[in-house]
XYZ file of C-alpha atoms in Angstrom:
632
model
C -65.216 -23.176 61.636
C -67.475 -20.361 62.814
C -64.580 -17.937 62.590
C -63.631 -19.150 59.141
C -67.216 -18.851 57.978
C -67.439 -15.361 59.423
C -64.179 -14.378 57.789
C -65.384 -15.773 54.472
C -68.634 -13.832 54.760
C -66.776 -10.661 55.650
C -64.359 -11.192 52.786
C -67.206 -11.717 50.346
C -69.000 -8.636 51.571
C -65.821 -6.550 51.276
C -65.212 -7.922 47.790
C -68.765 -6.994 46.728
C -68.410 -3.513 48.247
C -65.069 -2.927 46.542
C -66.424 -4.028 43.176
C -69.491 -1.794 43.596
C -67.324 1.152 44.647
C -64.977 0.610 41.696
C -67.921 0.565 39.294
C -69.340 3.709 40.828
C -65.961 5.493 40.622
C -65.517 4.413 37.025
C -68.958 5.717 36.056
C -68.425 8.963 37.998
C -65.063 9.513 36.280
C -66.632 8.915 32.883
C -69.399 11.421 33.655
C -66.820 13.962 34.827
C -64.790 13.557 31.624
C -67.920 13.962 29.497
C -68.873 17.111 31.426
C -65.370 18.555 30.976
C -65.461 17.765 27.252
C -68.842 19.475 26.934
C -67.531 22.537 28.783
C -64.449 22.648 26.532
C -66.679 22.421 23.436
C -68.884 25.240 24.712
C -65.840 27.378 25.519
C -64.442 26.775 22.021
C -67.829 27.645 20.494
C -67.967 30.942 22.470
C -64.373 31.746 21.487
C -65.163 31.143 17.824
C -68.246 33.348 18.045
C -66.173 36.158 19.595
C -63.436 35.802 16.967
C -66.027 35.904 14.158
C -67.627 39.006 15.701
C -64.238 40.765 16.046
C -63.323 39.898 12.435
C -66.639 41.260 11.201
C -66.138 44.421 13.289
C -62.634 44.873 11.816
C -63.954 44.536 8.269
C -66.720 47.058 9.001
C -64.203 49.502 10.527
C -61.919 49.155 7.457
C -64.851 49.872 5.159
C -65.814 52.930 7.214
C -62.209 54.187 7.139
C -62.041 53.748 3.353
C -65.315 55.612 3.006
C -64.024 58.473 5.188
C -60.772 58.651 3.224
C -62.737 58.865 -0.022
C -64.932 61.592 1.430
C -61.845 63.556 2.539
C -60.280 63.158 -0.920
C -63.505 64.395 -2.507
C -63.545 67.385 -0.134
C -59.924 68.190 -0.937
C -60.619 67.940 -4.666
C -63.573 70.278 -4.210
C -61.394 72.717 -2.249
C -58.711 72.619 -4.956
C -61.289 73.204 -7.690
C -62.729 76.132 -5.718
C -59.269 77.592 -5.213
C -58.419 77.164 -8.899
C -61.691 78.770 -9.918
C -61.062 81.663 -7.535
C -57.487 82.070 -8.814
C -58.616 82.049 -12.462
C -61.311 84.619 -11.744
C -58.817 86.692 -9.806
C -56.335 86.586 -12.732
C -59.017 87.725 -15.163
C -59.986 90.486 -12.782
C -56.364 91.624 -12.450
C -55.942 91.688 -16.247
C -59.054 93.837 -16.585
C -57.946 96.131 -13.792
C -54.496 96.663 -15.283
C -56.125 98.403 -18.237
C -58.144 100.621 -15.895
C -55.516 101.242 -13.203
C -55.486 105.038 -13.443
C -59.257 105.439 -13.045
C -60.443 102.439 -11.001
C -58.069 102.073 -8.009
C -60.768 102.373 -5.361
C -63.094 99.948 -7.167
C -60.198 97.492 -7.499
C -59.548 97.452 -3.754
C -63.274 97.149 -2.957
C -63.676 94.245 -5.381
C -60.652 92.440 -3.927
C -62.081 92.791 -0.406
C -65.439 91.380 -1.541
C -63.734 88.448 -3.261
C -61.748 87.653 -0.120
C -64.906 87.840 2.008
C -66.801 85.492 -0.302
C -63.917 83.053 -0.431
C -63.620 83.084 3.366
C -67.397 82.590 3.794
C -67.364 79.682 1.340
C -64.446 78.146 3.194
C -66.327 78.554 6.486
C -69.447 76.864 5.060
C -67.372 74.014 3.680
C -65.608 73.548 7.026
C -68.969 73.506 8.864
C -70.379 70.907 6.430
C -67.300 68.692 6.837
C -67.560 68.851 10.644
C -71.281 67.995 10.489
C -70.611 64.988 8.243
C -67.871 63.763 10.620
C -70.168 64.139 13.627
C -72.976 62.231 11.891
C -70.576 59.438 10.914
C -69.301 59.210 14.512
C -72.871 59.041 15.852
C -73.837 56.287 13.387
C -70.687 54.350 14.239
C -71.339 54.643 17.997
C -74.971 53.480 17.534
C -73.830 50.451 15.529
C -71.251 49.494 18.140
C -73.794 49.856 20.962
C -76.324 47.675 19.146
C -73.674 45.059 18.432
C -72.577 45.002 22.095
C -76.196 44.700 23.248
C -76.749 41.743 20.915
C -73.552 40.072 22.124
C -74.511 40.559 25.781
C -78.047 39.229 25.205
C -76.743 36.121 23.442
C -74.184 35.600 26.192
C -76.886 35.857 28.883
C -79.164 33.396 27.074
C -76.338 30.920 26.584
C -75.266 31.278 30.222
C -78.847 30.570 31.360
C -79.068 27.519 29.091
C -75.712 26.256 30.370
C -76.851 26.664 33.988
C -80.091 24.744 33.338
C -78.196 21.965 31.551
C -75.713 21.657 34.409
C -78.548 21.457 36.978
C -80.252 18.716 34.944
C -76.992 16.778 34.639
C -76.388 17.062 38.369
C -79.877 15.731 39.109
C -79.372 12.837 36.690
C -76.066 11.923 38.293
C -77.623 11.984 41.772
C -80.493 9.801 40.568
C -78.087 7.333 38.953
C -75.944 7.100 42.079
C -78.999 6.516 44.266
C -80.343 3.823 41.942
C -76.961 2.059 41.938
C -76.763 2.198 45.702
C -80.296 0.804 45.975
C -79.468 -2.061 43.608
C -76.293 -2.852 45.517
C -78.160 -2.674 48.754
C -80.940 -4.944 47.434
C -78.461 -7.537 46.169
C -76.605 -7.453 49.414
C -79.885 -7.701 51.277
C -81.004 -10.754 49.287
C -77.619 -12.436 49.851
C -77.716 -11.727 53.555
C -81.366 -12.841 53.762
C -80.478 -16.181 52.108
C -77.556 -16.656 54.456
C -79.693 -15.731 57.435
C -82.449 -18.089 56.344
C -79.960 -20.940 56.007
C -78.225 -20.321 59.309
C -80.896 -18.524 61.326
C -80.814 -20.849 64.213
C -77.067 -21.156 64.556
C -75.919 -17.654 63.738
C -78.302 -15.197 65.337
C -75.545 -13.503 67.278
C -73.321 -13.427 64.202
C -76.134 -11.939 62.148
C -76.773 -9.259 64.732
C -73.095 -8.285 64.879
C -72.900 -8.480 61.122
C -75.886 -6.149 60.768
C -74.301 -3.656 63.142
C -71.033 -3.752 61.225
C -72.887 -3.420 57.933
C -74.828 -0.418 59.203
C -71.615 1.237 60.379
C -69.958 0.611 57.029
C -72.981 1.906 55.194
C -73.047 5.045 57.302
C -69.348 5.579 56.722
C -69.658 5.086 52.976
C -72.747 7.278 52.833
C -70.951 10.077 54.726
C -67.932 9.757 52.471
C -70.226 9.891 49.435
C -71.960 13.024 50.781
C -68.622 14.724 51.353
C -67.478 13.920 47.835
C -70.717 15.213 46.310
C -70.471 18.458 48.294
C -66.865 18.971 47.199
C -67.850 18.299 43.563
C -70.668 20.868 43.838
C -68.315 23.443 45.308
C -65.758 22.809 42.581
C -68.406 23.182 39.865
C -69.688 26.421 41.375
C -66.159 27.795 41.614
C -65.423 26.771 38.022
C -68.625 28.454 36.824
C -67.812 31.641 38.749
C -64.250 31.639 37.402
C -65.526 31.174 33.842
C -68.007 34.038 34.255
C -65.333 36.270 35.766
C -62.890 35.383 32.985
C -65.484 36.125 30.281
C -66.399 39.486 31.854
C -62.719 40.442 32.082
C -62.159 39.509 28.438
C -65.150 41.642 27.375
C -63.895 44.608 29.442
C -60.380 44.286 27.996
C -61.680 44.153 24.431
C -63.879 47.221 25.035
C -61.027 49.243 26.588
C -58.637 48.248 23.782
C -61.210 49.233 21.158
C -61.817 52.606 22.849
C -58.070 53.317 23.001
C -57.630 52.373 19.351
C -60.552 54.611 18.326
C -59.152 57.571 20.300
C -55.685 57.046 18.796
C -57.146 57.024 15.279
C -59.020 60.276 15.940
C -55.888 61.909 17.374
C -53.884 60.792 14.349
C -56.449 62.331 11.993
C -56.413 65.624 13.903
C -52.600 65.664 13.941
C -52.485 64.964 10.198
C -54.831 67.866 9.491
C -52.792 70.211 11.687
C -49.576 69.016 10.048
C -50.968 69.726 6.580
C -52.078 73.200 7.673
C -48.659 73.925 9.203
C -46.906 72.705 6.038
C -49.087 74.998 3.919
C -48.364 77.951 6.194
C -44.613 77.249 6.117
C -44.617 76.984 2.307
C -46.560 80.232 2.019
C -44.156 81.951 4.440
C -41.112 80.722 2.491
C -42.548 81.887 -0.833
C -43.490 85.233 0.685
C -40.009 85.719 2.180
C -38.380 84.896 -1.171
C -40.729 87.314 -2.948
C -39.993 89.984 -0.344
C -36.216 89.510 -0.686
C -36.469 89.822 -4.482
C -38.622 92.930 -4.145
C -36.116 94.483 -1.725
C -33.276 93.721 -4.148
C -35.214 95.358 -6.984
C -35.961 98.406 -4.856
C -32.331 98.699 -3.831
C -31.202 98.460 -7.446
C -33.790 101.054 -8.485
C -32.735 103.391 -5.645
C -29.049 102.976 -6.485
C -29.766 103.623 -10.169
C -31.828 106.659 -9.279
C -29.106 108.009 -6.963
C -26.463 107.480 -9.641
C -28.591 109.268 -12.228
C -29.293 112.120 -9.832
C -25.613 112.372 -8.971
C -24.796 112.615 -12.672
C -27.525 115.206 -13.166
C -26.228 117.187 -10.169
C -22.669 117.151 -11.532
C -23.963 118.315 -14.918
C -26.023 121.056 -13.261
C -23.016 122.112 -11.168
C -20.918 122.401 -14.331
C -23.661 124.423 -16.036
C -23.925 126.692 -12.977
C -20.157 127.203 -12.895
C -20.177 128.165 -16.596
C -23.156 130.427 -16.037
C -21.476 132.135 -13.043
C -18.314 132.678 -15.069
C -20.432 134.198 -17.821
C -22.230 136.414 -15.247
C -18.895 137.529 -13.780
C -17.639 138.307 -17.280
C -20.813 140.254 -17.979
C -20.359 142.244 -14.745
C -16.729 143.014 -15.537
C -17.657 144.023 -19.086
C -20.447 146.264 -17.772
C -18.143 147.895 -15.252
C -15.527 148.478 -17.951
C -18.149 149.904 -20.301
C -19.449 152.133 -17.495
C -15.958 153.425 -16.736
C -15.293 153.946 -20.431
C -18.593 155.755 -20.721
C -17.675 158.075 -17.815
C -14.236 158.749 -19.324
C -15.488 159.385 -22.814
C -18.753 161.103 -21.889
C -17.394 164.564 -22.350
C -15.855 163.656 -25.673
C -19.089 162.035 -26.895
C -21.105 165.078 -25.846
C -18.687 167.280 -27.760
C -18.676 165.174 -30.873
C -22.443 165.222 -31.148
C -25.483 163.137 -31.682
C -23.944 161.150 -34.535
C -21.160 159.848 -32.319
C -23.685 158.946 -29.598
C -25.798 156.978 -32.074
C -22.760 155.138 -33.406
C -21.585 154.364 -29.871
C -25.024 153.024 -28.845
C -25.102 150.796 -31.890
C -21.603 149.438 -31.216
C -22.448 148.671 -27.546
C -25.931 147.209 -28.138
C -24.830 144.776 -30.839
C -22.267 142.794 -28.725
C -24.643 142.772 -25.740
C -27.430 141.402 -27.901
C -25.092 138.770 -29.375
C -23.924 137.743 -25.880
C -27.531 137.425 -24.649
C -28.397 135.303 -27.664
C -25.393 133.060 -26.969
C -26.402 132.600 -23.321
C -29.995 131.772 -24.272
C -28.774 129.320 -26.902
C -26.483 127.664 -24.324
C -29.383 127.357 -21.845
C -31.590 125.767 -24.520
C -28.866 123.288 -25.472
C -28.390 122.305 -21.802
C -32.140 121.887 -21.383
C -32.369 119.692 -24.508
C -29.473 117.542 -23.301
C -31.139 117.088 -19.918
C -34.484 116.166 -21.499
C -32.854 113.662 -23.883
C -30.930 112.144 -20.994
C -34.145 111.853 -19.003
C -35.928 110.151 -21.918
C -33.081 107.668 -22.401
C -32.688 106.956 -18.662
C -36.279 106.690 -17.485
C -38.450 106.026 -20.531
C -38.564 102.915 -22.687
C -39.156 102.847 -26.452
C -42.772 102.224 -27.566
C -41.859 98.897 -29.161
C -40.519 97.522 -25.880
C -43.531 98.854 -24.013
C -45.903 97.151 -26.440
C -43.935 93.886 -26.589
C -43.452 93.647 -22.836
C -45.939 91.088 -21.427
C -48.036 91.964 -18.382
C -46.400 91.127 -15.121
C -47.800 88.377 -12.971
C -48.835 89.067 -9.417
C -48.924 86.462 -6.668
C -50.788 86.531 -3.341
C -49.738 84.658 -0.144
C -51.356 83.626 3.377
C -49.373 85.675 5.786
C -48.515 85.215 9.356
C -48.545 88.034 11.878
C -45.011 89.625 11.411
C -44.883 89.277 7.617
C -48.339 90.806 7.226
C -47.327 93.913 9.267
C -44.138 94.463 7.319
C -45.863 94.367 3.929
C -48.554 96.777 5.042
C -45.999 99.226 6.441
C -43.895 99.102 3.273
C -46.988 99.664 1.073
C -48.094 102.551 3.279
C -44.635 104.133 3.081
C -44.633 103.864 -0.724
C -48.104 105.385 -0.982
C -47.189 108.226 1.368
C -43.942 108.906 -0.521
C -45.935 109.129 -3.763
C -48.480 111.450 -2.142
C -45.735 113.683 -0.698
C -44.030 113.868 -4.068
C -47.311 114.895 -5.659
C -47.802 117.538 -2.969
C -44.272 118.835 -3.473
C -44.971 119.191 -7.213
C -48.332 120.895 -6.681
C -47.436 123.311 -3.841
C -46.517 126.912 -4.883
C -43.744 127.118 -2.252
C -41.523 124.507 -3.943
C -39.344 126.109 -6.582
C -39.203 123.084 -8.863
C -42.820 123.287 -10.000
C -42.044 125.090 -13.255
C -39.547 122.510 -14.441
C -41.928 119.635 -13.554
C -44.827 121.379 -15.322
C -42.848 121.786 -18.535
C -41.551 118.224 -18.424
C -45.071 116.831 -17.884
C -46.453 118.914 -20.768
C -43.697 117.785 -23.116
C -43.515 114.127 -21.967
C -46.971 113.042 -20.850
C -46.351 109.358 -21.571
C -43.037 109.339 -19.635
C -42.287 108.801 -15.931
C -42.008 111.823 -13.617
C -38.424 112.873 -12.849
C -38.392 114.374 -9.360
C -35.996 117.225 -8.493
C -32.929 116.537 -6.341
C -34.324 118.768 -3.574
C -36.857 116.015 -2.741
C -33.966 113.680 -1.772
C -31.698 116.194 0.064
C -31.489 117.297 3.694
C -32.801 120.590 5.006
C -29.385 121.972 6.074
C -27.830 121.831 2.608
C -30.990 123.211 1.061
C -30.955 126.177 3.461
C -27.299 126.890 2.638
C -27.953 126.926 -1.060
C -31.113 128.999 -0.554
C -28.967 131.539 1.301
C -26.283 131.433 -1.382
C -28.898 132.066 -4.068
C -29.713 135.535 -2.639
C -26.433 137.153 -3.791
C -27.496 138.684 -7.080
C -30.764 139.206 -8.968
C -29.576 137.075 -11.902
C -28.869 134.110 -9.572
C -32.187 134.459 -7.764
C -34.030 134.129 -11.057
C -32.294 130.815 -11.697
C -32.739 129.462 -8.173
C -36.481 130.118 -8.343
C -36.730 127.532 -11.078
C -34.317 124.956 -9.650
C -32.536 124.159 -6.357
C -29.558 121.890 -7.059
C -28.809 120.539 -3.566
C -26.104 117.912 -2.984
C -26.837 114.414 -1.621
C -26.271 113.220 1.934
C -22.594 112.427 1.342
C -21.896 115.955 0.042
C -18.622 117.605 1.192
C -18.202 121.396 1.413
C -14.687 121.169 -0.033
C -16.192 120.347 -3.448
C -17.706 123.876 -3.752
C -15.587 126.701 -5.094
C -14.496 129.645 -2.990
C -16.914 132.007 -4.664
C -19.877 129.822 -3.556
C -18.663 129.804 0.063
C -18.326 133.546 0.036
C -21.832 133.954 -1.306
C -23.112 131.643 1.449
C -21.393 133.723 4.131
C -22.763 136.939 2.673
C -26.293 135.534 2.351
C -26.442 134.518 6.038
C -26.914 138.162 6.885
C -30.061 138.528 4.827
C -33.233 138.354 7.041
C -35.597 137.512 4.160
C -33.671 134.369 3.379
C -33.769 133.402 7.059
C -37.566 133.769 7.069
C -37.817 131.594 3.981
C -35.550 128.925 5.510
C -37.598 128.953 8.742
C -40.787 128.539 6.685
C -39.280 125.635 4.745
C -38.136 124.001 7.999
C -41.597 124.359 9.454
C -43.166 122.874 6.326
C -40.699 119.972 6.379
C -41.471 119.266 10.047
C -45.214 119.347 9.266
C -44.595 116.975 6.372
C -42.683 114.551 8.614
C -45.381 114.704 11.312
C -48.153 114.008 8.809
C -46.163 111.162 7.252
C -45.590 109.526 10.655
C -49.293 110.026 11.506
C -50.352 108.308 8.269
C -47.895 105.457 8.873
C -49.229 104.912 12.388
C -52.811 104.893 11.043
C -51.921 102.289 8.428
C -50.169 100.233 11.136
C -53.285 100.441 13.341
C -55.489 99.181 10.473
C -53.088 96.315 9.784
C -53.026 95.319 13.474
C -56.823 95.383 13.634
C -57.091 93.122 10.581
C -54.548 90.768 12.154
C -56.532 90.745 15.406
C -59.708 89.746 13.532
C -57.820 86.947 11.748
C -56.413 85.589 15.046
C -59.832 85.712 16.720
C -61.434 83.803 13.842
C -58.618 81.222 13.980
C -59.139 80.719 17.720
C -62.881 80.276 17.203
C -62.428 77.713 14.415
C -59.580 75.769 16.092
C -61.037 75.540 19.610
C -60.423 71.753 19.722
C -56.705 72.068 18.832
C -53.760 71.495 21.163
C -53.452 73.657 24.256
C -49.911 75.102 23.746
C -50.725 76.516 20.302
C -53.963 78.102 21.478
C -52.214 79.559 24.530
C -49.431 81.042 22.382
C -51.938 82.549 19.945
C -53.949 83.939 22.881
C -50.840 85.599 24.330
C -50.015 87.124 20.946
C -53.586 88.374 20.616
C -53.432 90.005 24.064
C -50.133 91.715 23.209
C -51.607 92.883 19.905
C -54.652 94.330 21.682
C -52.381 96.230 24.083
C -50.407 97.633 21.144
C -53.624 98.633 19.382
C -54.826 100.435 22.514
C -51.538 102.313 22.932
C -51.412 103.287 19.262
C -55.056 104.420 19.227
C -54.480 106.601 22.302
C -51.382 108.093 20.682
C -53.316 108.822 17.477
C -56.136 110.455 19.442
C -53.530 112.564 21.205
C -51.874 113.627 17.929
C -55.128 114.236 16.024
C -55.645 117.908 17.089
C -52.040 118.748 16.101
C -52.669 117.238 12.654
C -55.824 119.338 12.324
C -53.815 122.455 13.228
C -51.196 121.538 10.595
C -53.908 121.127 7.960
C -55.448 124.492 8.856
C -52.011 126.115 8.683
C -51.314 124.666 5.215
C -54.742 125.779 3.963
C -54.092 129.254 5.330
C -50.715 129.437 3.566
C -52.265 128.264 0.298
C -55.032 130.851 0.540
C -52.449 133.584 1.233
C -50.335 132.514 -1.734
C -53.338 132.418 -4.071
C -54.477 135.802 -2.780
C -51.008 137.306 -3.350
C -51.043 136.044 -6.957
C -48.097 133.631 -6.760
C -48.457 131.134 -9.608
C -46.239 128.678 -11.403
C -43.685 130.323 -13.685
C -42.581 128.587 -16.851
C -38.947 128.197 -17.768
C -38.532 129.714 -21.210
């Protein structure tokens, strides 16, 4: 009976403990679920806040991009309007300068240089303003982002502090609830045990003592188990909190790095777009300039071929005229020799016959000579008229066409380094050729001055027709100069005109009489002196032409160097390979400029000696009284 009673008591106590433990576990599980739900709600709230902030940031960034695009479009429109205004002004200026081309060449070049300087300064100012606006926009955008990040971090800190305080309060409440439950259970158990002890105090003292010991052991065991569970729960909560903080910090870092990368990519794309537009403009300008250059070369070739054909025709006509004139001169010589022989034969008879016969004979001889001279002069005038009419028809246009012809349009292009050098060299060669032709017309040593003077007096509104000697080599000119020293009648003609053949001239085309005259004239020392003087003058002319070309090339290279330096200064933030390539080109250009400047300094005293020599020759010719002779 005692054992059964003890077993019943133990069973009841175990049943009460199990029910109390089940209640406690149920309540603890409910509290854990509520805490997890609260944490999930807070996490969702934080996620929604972050998503709203990111959406607002995206909308702000889109607005800023639209604003920047509009500003760029406005800047481009302003640039286009400036360019159009400059082009219109330039066109008006060109139209005004076409009317004053003969008198205002130097002013035209000076005005063009000033216009280019102003346009370049305006472009520089505009570029500086655009860069300043971009920098200000970037600074404002960075300030806004920093403020937004500070606000987000402050809110996150405050919410984290509030969450920590709430968790501490919940933990304290749970501990208090568990302790109160344990106290209630303990009090109920104590009352039950006290009642049982009071009822069976006398009989069950030993049982009560053993029961108390067992109860204490069970309580200690349960209390230790409860302490372990609470410690593990605390550790788990701390670990969860640390993991959540670490996860949030990682998310913030990832978002910041992604935003920085996106911002850098957008800036790189903008820079690449600008460089691409600039490169496209440069390529278009280069293509247009190459097409214009090819067309200009074709026109020059056609003009040169036309000029060569016309000169060839004029040379053939002059050769025919010279052949006719030489035949006439030979006939005149033969007639004079025959008349001289006849005069020697009949001199005695004429002296015998008297003064009347002499007078009649003089009249009969003077009349045919006078008629022959008149015929030769008439033939020369007819040839001259034919040549002048041919020149008018070939080189001059009628006044109606000149009036009706609209003014030609001129186009300017942004040149790169090689194209800019070529154009300057070609312009310098054309200017030097024109200057040399003017010198050849003005110098008293050139024999074609008289013909050019008459043609300019008669046809002032027509183009200048240069003599063939300006396009021939020195060897052929020397041969014909030597051949012209055969007779006094031929020397008079060769003073006015030197018909020299072109480069593809063959000696077989000349008659035998011309070759004989050339062989005879090689023995004349005066002609050799004249040919040596002409050779020396031609060499001086070539030296001065090359010196002028090198000077023009040096100026062009210096201008190109300034342009490259300005480009490097403006595009310092561009890509490294382009800047390195431009720097290498600039170094090579500086080396070329140094070499060319040293060469020019070396050749400068020789040019001064040539100029002094030409001035000395001109003074000697003026002192000797050699002037231009007109062809009557």
